[in-house]
Tab-separated table of C-alpha atoms in Angstrom:
chain	number	residue	atom	x	y	z
A	19	MET	CA	310.981	173.283	129.126
A	20	ILE	CA	313.475	170.923	127.469
A	21	LEU	CA	311.606	168.010	129.080
A	22	MET	CA	308.235	169.273	127.792
A	23	PHE	CA	309.669	169.687	124.283
A	24	VAL	CA	311.033	166.099	124.415
A	25	LEU	CA	307.567	164.889	125.667
A	26	VAL	CA	305.908	166.565	122.681
A	27	ILE	CA	308.314	164.767	120.323
A	28	VAL	CA	307.863	161.386	122.138
A	29	LEU	CA	304.114	161.712	122.212
A	30	GLY	CA	304.057	162.646	118.518
A	31	ILE	CA	306.090	159.461	117.718
A	32	ILE	CA	303.646	157.399	119.847
A	33	SER	CA	300.670	159.078	118.146
A	34	VAL	CA	301.944	158.369	114.603
A	35	ASN	CA	302.273	154.728	115.576
A	36	SER	CA	298.859	154.584	117.159
A	37	GLY	CA	295.347	154.293	115.715
A	38	LYS	CA	292.679	151.941	114.517
A	39	MET	CA	294.850	151.071	111.425
A	40	ASN	CA	297.895	149.463	113.072
A	41	LEU	CA	301.367	150.210	111.816
A	42	THR	CA	304.532	149.044	113.487
A	43	PRO	CA	307.266	151.626	114.349
A	44	LEU	CA	309.498	150.117	111.688
A	45	GLU	CA	306.761	150.475	109.031
A	46	VAL	CA	306.298	154.140	110.037
A	47	LEU	CA	310.037	154.717	109.829
A	48	ASN	CA	310.147	153.132	106.375
A	49	VAL	CA	307.342	155.427	105.187
A	50	LEU	CA	309.108	158.525	106.604
A	51	LEU	CA	312.292	157.523	104.759
A	52	GLY	CA	310.409	157.338	101.479
A	53	ASN	CA	309.692	153.620	101.423
A	54	GLY	CA	306.575	151.597	102.393
A	55	THR	CA	303.419	150.682	100.567
A	56	ASP	CA	300.895	153.101	99.117
A	57	ARG	CA	298.409	152.146	101.870
A	58	GLN	CA	301.002	152.894	104.571
A	59	LYS	CA	301.873	156.234	102.997
A	60	VAL	CA	298.204	157.223	102.922
A	61	ILE	CA	297.769	156.272	106.575
A	62	VAL	CA	300.894	158.268	107.710
A	63	PHE	CA	300.879	161.341	105.420
A	64	ASP	CA	297.151	161.800	104.767
A	65	PHE	CA	295.670	160.776	108.133
A	66	ARG	CA	298.107	160.809	111.058
A	67	LEU	CA	300.795	163.440	110.416
A	68	PRO	CA	298.285	166.237	109.528
A	69	ARG	CA	296.263	165.441	112.624
A	70	ILE	CA	299.355	165.441	114.872
A	71	VAL	CA	300.583	168.807	113.364
A	72	LEU	CA	297.125	170.282	113.801
A	73	SER	CA	296.918	169.154	117.416
A	74	ILE	CA	300.260	170.788	118.214
A	75	LEU	CA	299.395	174.073	116.411
A	76	VAL	CA	295.973	174.300	118.121
A	77	GLY	CA	297.547	173.615	121.496
A	78	ILE	CA	300.232	176.261	120.964
A	79	GLY	CA	297.706	178.837	119.812
A	80	MET	CA	295.284	178.291	122.652
A	81	GLY	CA	298.089	178.092	125.243
A	82	ALA	CA	299.615	181.393	124.052
A	83	SER	CA	296.258	183.121	123.786
A	84	GLY	CA	295.273	182.132	127.374
A	85	CYS	CA	298.637	183.233	128.704
A	86	ILE	CA	298.331	186.688	127.088
A	87	MET	CA	294.737	187.236	128.397
A	88	GLN	CA	295.535	186.135	131.932
A	89	SER	CA	298.476	188.537	132.001
A	90	LEU	CA	296.761	191.511	130.443
A	91	LEU	CA	293.689	191.146	132.683
A	92	ARG	CA	295.709	190.014	135.818
A	93	ASN	CA	293.096	187.280	136.307
A	94	ASP	CA	293.968	183.593	136.297
A	95	MET	CA	290.434	182.726	135.227
A	96	ALA	CA	290.702	184.621	131.941
A	97	SER	CA	290.711	182.654	128.692
A	98	PRO	CA	289.280	182.931	125.189
A	99	GLY	CA	286.266	180.872	126.450
A	100	THR	CA	285.508	182.755	129.631
A	101	LEU	CA	285.781	186.091	127.858
A	102	GLY	CA	283.359	185.054	125.148
A	103	ILE	CA	285.821	185.546	122.334
A	104	SER	CA	285.685	181.916	121.286
A	105	SER	CA	281.895	182.199	121.082
A	106	GLY	CA	282.211	185.156	118.702
A	107	SER	CA	284.646	183.225	116.552
A	108	GLY	CA	282.369	180.200	116.721
A	109	LEU	CA	279.390	182.185	115.434
A	110	PHE	CA	281.293	183.334	112.318
A	111	VAL	CA	282.536	179.741	111.698
A	112	ILE	CA	278.967	178.493	111.826
A	113	LEU	CA	277.931	181.223	109.400
A	114	VAL	CA	280.686	180.014	107.024
A	115	ILE	CA	279.500	176.387	107.441
A	116	ALA	CA	275.931	177.469	106.731
A	117	GLY	CA	276.701	179.489	103.636
A	118	PHE	CA	279.804	177.976	102.026
A	119	SER	CA	281.390	174.714	101.088
A	120	LEU	CA	284.312	173.647	103.220
A	121	ASP	CA	286.233	172.174	100.291
A	122	GLY	CA	289.146	173.794	98.537
A	123	LEU	CA	291.805	176.353	99.429
A	124	SER	CA	289.346	179.180	99.619
A	125	SER	CA	287.786	177.814	102.791
A	126	ALA	CA	291.228	177.311	104.279
A	127	LEU	CA	291.867	181.047	103.821
A	128	LEU	CA	288.352	182.154	104.652
A	129	LEU	CA	287.838	180.298	107.924
A	130	PRO	CA	290.659	181.766	109.972
A	131	VAL	CA	290.123	185.262	108.688
A	132	LEU	CA	286.336	185.250	109.418
A	133	SER	CA	286.873	183.516	112.703
A	134	PHE	CA	289.323	186.320	113.606
A	135	ALA	CA	286.773	188.908	112.516
A	136	GLY	CA	284.129	187.191	114.772
A	137	GLY	CA	286.505	187.056	117.738
A	138	LEU	CA	287.550	190.676	117.185
A	139	THR	CA	283.961	191.769	117.009
A	140	ALA	CA	283.161	189.952	120.220
A	141	ALA	CA	286.252	191.482	121.934
A	142	LEU	CA	285.370	195.017	120.867
A	143	LEU	CA	281.765	194.582	122.036
A	144	ILE	CA	282.923	193.231	125.431
A	145	PHE	CA	285.452	196.090	125.853
A	146	LEU	CA	282.827	198.721	124.929
A	147	LEU	CA	280.267	197.314	127.353
A	148	SER	CA	282.892	197.122	130.081
A	149	TYR	CA	284.265	200.593	129.589
A	150	ARG	CA	283.497	203.373	132.019
A	151	LYS	CA	284.668	206.895	131.245
A	152	GLY	CA	287.474	208.022	133.545
A	153	HIS	CA	288.110	204.566	134.937
A	154	ASP	CA	290.459	201.714	134.010
A	155	ILE	CA	288.630	198.578	132.768
A	156	SER	CA	288.001	196.224	135.660
A	157	PRO	CA	289.179	192.650	134.910
A	158	THR	CA	286.233	191.303	136.931
A	159	ARG	CA	283.751	193.435	135.021
A	160	LEU	CA	285.396	192.464	131.738
A	161	ILE	CA	285.049	188.748	132.506
A	162	LEU	CA	281.458	189.020	133.663
A	163	THR	CA	280.630	191.006	130.543
A	164	GLY	CA	282.419	188.358	128.457
A	165	VAL	CA	280.314	185.550	129.991
A	166	ALA	CA	277.105	187.432	129.199
A	167	VAL	CA	278.169	188.294	125.616
A	168	GLY	CA	279.479	184.745	125.072
A	169	SER	CA	276.103	183.326	126.171
A	170	GLY	CA	274.308	185.587	123.614
A	171	TYR	CA	276.677	184.515	120.813
A	172	SER	CA	276.184	180.881	121.782
A	173	ALA	CA	272.386	181.285	121.579
A	174	TYR	CA	272.696	182.757	118.033
A	175	THR	CA	275.036	179.911	117.094
A	176	LEU	CA	272.578	177.349	118.300
A	177	LEU	CA	269.768	179.090	116.418
A	178	ILE	CA	271.637	178.930	113.140
A	179	THR	CA	272.794	175.350	113.781
A	180	LEU	CA	269.190	174.169	114.153
A	181	ARG	CA	268.370	175.560	110.670
A	182	LEU	CA	271.175	173.655	108.928
A	183	ASP	CA	270.638	170.471	106.960
A	184	GLN	CA	271.508	167.097	108.492
A	185	GLU	CA	275.055	166.867	107.255
A	186	LYS	CA	276.044	170.411	108.153
A	187	MET	CA	274.337	170.161	111.528
A	188	GLU	CA	276.338	167.013	112.452
A	189	PHE	CA	279.532	168.819	111.416
A	190	ALA	CA	278.620	171.918	113.480
A	191	GLN	CA	277.818	169.786	116.528
A	192	ARG	CA	281.104	167.962	116.326
A	193	TRP	CA	282.932	171.266	115.850
A	194	MET	CA	281.279	172.785	118.894
A	195	ALA	CA	282.282	169.688	120.915
A	196	GLY	CA	285.934	170.179	119.884
A	197	SER	CA	286.602	168.026	116.915
A	198	LEU	CA	289.988	168.500	115.158
A	199	TRP	CA	288.413	168.588	111.759
A	200	GLY	CA	290.911	170.678	109.759
A	201	ASP	CA	293.499	167.899	109.478
A	202	ASP	CA	294.423	168.602	105.884
A	203	TRP	CA	297.705	170.029	104.586
A	204	LYS	CA	295.947	172.911	102.842
A	205	TYR	CA	294.496	174.093	106.167
A	206	LEU	CA	297.793	173.570	107.956
A	207	ALA	CA	299.565	175.639	105.257
A	208	VAL	CA	297.461	178.602	106.506
A	209	LEU	CA	297.282	177.854	110.229
A	210	GLY	CA	301.000	177.115	110.598
A	211	PRO	CA	302.350	180.533	109.600
A	212	TRP	CA	299.347	182.226	111.337
A	213	VAL	CA	300.198	180.623	114.689
A	214	LEU	CA	304.010	180.706	114.445
A	215	VAL	CA	304.250	184.387	113.449
A	216	LEU	CA	301.833	185.488	116.202
A	217	VAL	CA	303.582	183.337	118.899
A	218	GLY	CA	306.928	184.885	117.730
A	219	TYR	CA	305.430	188.328	118.254
A	220	THR	CA	304.204	187.384	121.798
A	221	LEU	CA	307.627	186.013	122.670
A	222	TYR	CA	309.193	189.266	121.480
A	223	LYS	CA	306.739	191.097	123.755
A	224	SER	CA	307.380	188.927	126.829
A	225	ARG	CA	309.111	191.736	128.749
A	226	THR	CA	306.102	193.937	127.957
A	227	LEU	CA	303.771	191.294	129.352
A	228	ASN	CA	305.903	191.108	132.511
A	229	THR	CA	305.481	194.909	132.962
A	230	LEU	CA	301.767	194.907	132.206
A	231	ARG	CA	301.250	192.154	134.792
A	232	LEU	CA	302.326	194.705	137.447
A	233	GLY	CA	299.312	196.946	136.740
A	234	ASN	CA	298.607	199.833	134.393
A	235	ASP	CA	299.819	202.543	136.748
A	236	THR	CA	303.107	200.794	137.466
A	237	ALA	CA	303.674	200.051	133.757
A	238	THR	CA	303.010	203.670	132.873
A	239	GLY	CA	305.427	204.788	135.563
A	240	LEU	CA	308.072	202.502	134.080
A	241	GLY	CA	307.715	204.324	130.700
A	242	LEU	CA	305.501	201.747	128.901
A	243	ALA	CA	302.938	202.974	126.356
A	244	VAL	CA	300.168	200.885	127.959
A	245	LYS	CA	297.257	201.419	125.549
A	246	PRO	CA	299.099	200.618	122.250
A	247	GLU	CA	300.790	197.574	123.842
A	248	PHE	CA	297.521	196.398	125.374
A	249	LEU	CA	295.728	196.680	122.048
A	250	GLY	CA	298.460	194.928	120.069
A	251	LEU	CA	298.729	192.007	122.454
A	252	SER	CA	294.933	191.703	122.715
A	253	MET	CA	294.704	191.493	118.931
A	254	ALA	CA	297.377	188.791	118.948
A	255	ALA	CA	295.535	186.823	121.571
A	256	VAL	CA	292.239	187.095	119.585
A	257	ALA	CA	293.956	186.094	116.353
A	258	LEU	CA	295.611	183.030	117.981
A	259	SER	CA	292.452	181.768	119.598
A	260	SER	CA	290.399	182.471	116.468
A	261	GLY	CA	292.651	180.535	114.159
A	262	SER	CA	292.745	177.627	116.583
A	263	VAL	CA	288.956	177.653	117.088
A	264	ALA	CA	288.333	177.813	113.310
A	265	LEU	CA	290.063	174.511	112.614
A	266	GLY	CA	289.916	172.780	115.950
A	267	GLY	CA	286.696	173.605	117.714
A	268	ASN	CA	286.251	175.287	121.105
A	269	PHE	CA	289.172	174.186	123.233
A	270	PHE	CA	288.787	176.966	125.825
A	271	PHE	CA	289.938	174.698	128.663
A	272	VAL	CA	293.380	174.486	127.032
A	273	GLY	CA	293.649	178.280	127.088
A	274	MET	CA	292.765	178.348	130.771
A	275	ILE	CA	294.814	175.416	132.078
A	276	SER	CA	298.055	175.765	130.049
A	277	PRO	CA	299.186	179.009	131.620
A	278	HIS	CA	298.543	177.604	135.130
A	279	LEU	CA	300.699	174.575	134.321
A	280	ALA	CA	303.443	176.749	132.852
A	281	ARG	CA	303.421	179.106	135.854
A	282	ARG	CA	303.859	176.261	138.255
A	283	LEU	CA	306.654	174.683	136.216
A	284	VAL	CA	308.738	177.660	135.154
A	285	GLY	CA	307.477	180.670	137.202
A	286	PRO	CA	305.778	183.958	136.152
A	287	ASN	CA	308.515	185.353	133.804
A	288	HIS	CA	306.920	185.416	130.391
A	289	LYS	CA	310.203	184.698	128.640
A	290	MET	CA	309.910	181.157	130.047
A	291	MET	CA	306.184	181.021	130.790
A	292	MET	CA	304.977	181.801	127.280
A	293	PRO	CA	306.806	178.957	125.520
A	294	ALA	CA	305.990	176.644	128.447
A	295	ALA	CA	302.281	177.441	128.049
A	296	CYS	CA	302.520	176.695	124.304
A	297	LEU	CA	304.215	173.340	125.000
A	298	ALA	CA	301.680	172.529	127.737
A	299	GLY	CA	298.816	173.276	125.347
A	300	ALA	CA	300.401	171.116	122.632
A	301	LEU	CA	300.860	168.214	125.088
A	302	ILE	CA	297.211	168.385	126.278
A	303	VAL	CA	295.667	168.493	122.782
A	304	LEU	CA	298.017	165.850	121.402
A	305	LEU	CA	297.493	163.521	124.342
A	306	ALA	CA	293.716	163.833	124.126
A	307	ASP	CA	293.703	163.317	120.346
A	308	THR	CA	295.942	160.238	120.678
A	309	ILE	CA	293.532	158.782	123.228
A	310	THR	CA	290.491	159.312	120.987
A	311	ARG	CA	292.234	157.694	117.983
A	312	THR	CA	293.658	154.777	119.924
A	313	ILE	CA	291.035	153.674	122.484
A	314	SER	CA	287.762	152.406	121.199
A	315	MET	CA	284.836	154.053	123.042
A	316	GLY	CA	282.011	152.684	120.876
A	317	SER	CA	281.925	155.899	118.801
A	318	ASP	CA	284.267	158.627	117.456
A	319	ILE	CA	284.541	160.948	120.500
A	320	PRO	CA	285.591	164.547	119.751
A	321	THR	CA	288.990	165.517	121.160
A	322	GLY	CA	287.454	168.458	123.095
A	323	ILE	CA	285.382	166.097	125.267
A	324	ILE	CA	288.569	164.124	126.285
A	325	ILE	CA	290.391	167.415	127.077
A	326	THR	CA	287.566	168.468	129.345
A	327	VAL	CA	287.716	165.117	131.129
A	328	LEU	CA	291.474	165.374	131.522
A	329	SER	CA	291.517	169.005	132.551
A	330	THR	CA	288.576	169.181	134.945
A	331	PRO	CA	290.230	167.369	137.857
A	332	TYR	CA	293.311	169.637	137.688
A	333	PHE	CA	291.104	172.686	137.392
A	334	LEU	CA	289.256	171.666	140.600
A	335	TYR	CA	292.579	171.052	142.258
A	336	LEU	CA	293.656	174.610	141.411
A	337	LEU	CA	290.408	176.005	142.783
A	338	SER	CA	290.855	174.041	146.051
A	339	LYS	CA	294.439	175.392	146.439
A	340	SER	CA	293.519	179.031	145.650
A	341	ASP	CA	293.274	181.566	148.414
């Protein structure tokens, strides 16, 4: 975990020195110390640092959300994307794009809240459709229901997107591809506390997650109030993924892969696994964004596409090694 934290810091330093507008490490250091030209200050403080902070926050949020969902459902394929929660959040984000301007502090407050409402609505619908009276909710049934509901939400999202004007449609398409668009300090002032408070809550509940991972019957036998704890942690997972989705697009691969990496590195104990999943998510998003900003590919490629390219080989490797 110390090594992963150091890697995040090192990659952040590399990222702030990288980009289409070249700055030397000494010039960046001068800017951070309060010196440097106005142009250099604009590049560092208005373009690069907000993007780096956003990448780290989105990675932390998606990593923690995926870790919670995989533990609650006891299914290593669970994530905000596979459960359809990201699609519900995405639909509400597209509605905001269609009906409101994205400028100003009001949108910074409105987007995460409505995205959370969309994700929560999707989660409630999925749970209701998966529920059978007198039976515990089957994780497999829950995921299959989530895939179906997510497909329906995605269809509505596409329908609304096709009715947008050219400018909003281009923005919506880039958002759906995973573009880190909310790289502005006013958005980060909302997302930062949102993510950090919720991650703090999940870290506090790490022992509860360890118990729930054993199964509902065992957790009940150990004296845990399963339903309230399950509900609270589910809400935290939805809120984390919704806030990340609102300002960073649909990075569902991060929520799926980060817990796998963390489990292999530090084991299944959530006291270690949860922060490791957050760091893994931050590393993945920050690395992908640094690549998109540094390497010329003929066009501005959304970060989510690079994440998919980086994550797919490892995901296939996990599938080949699974029993």
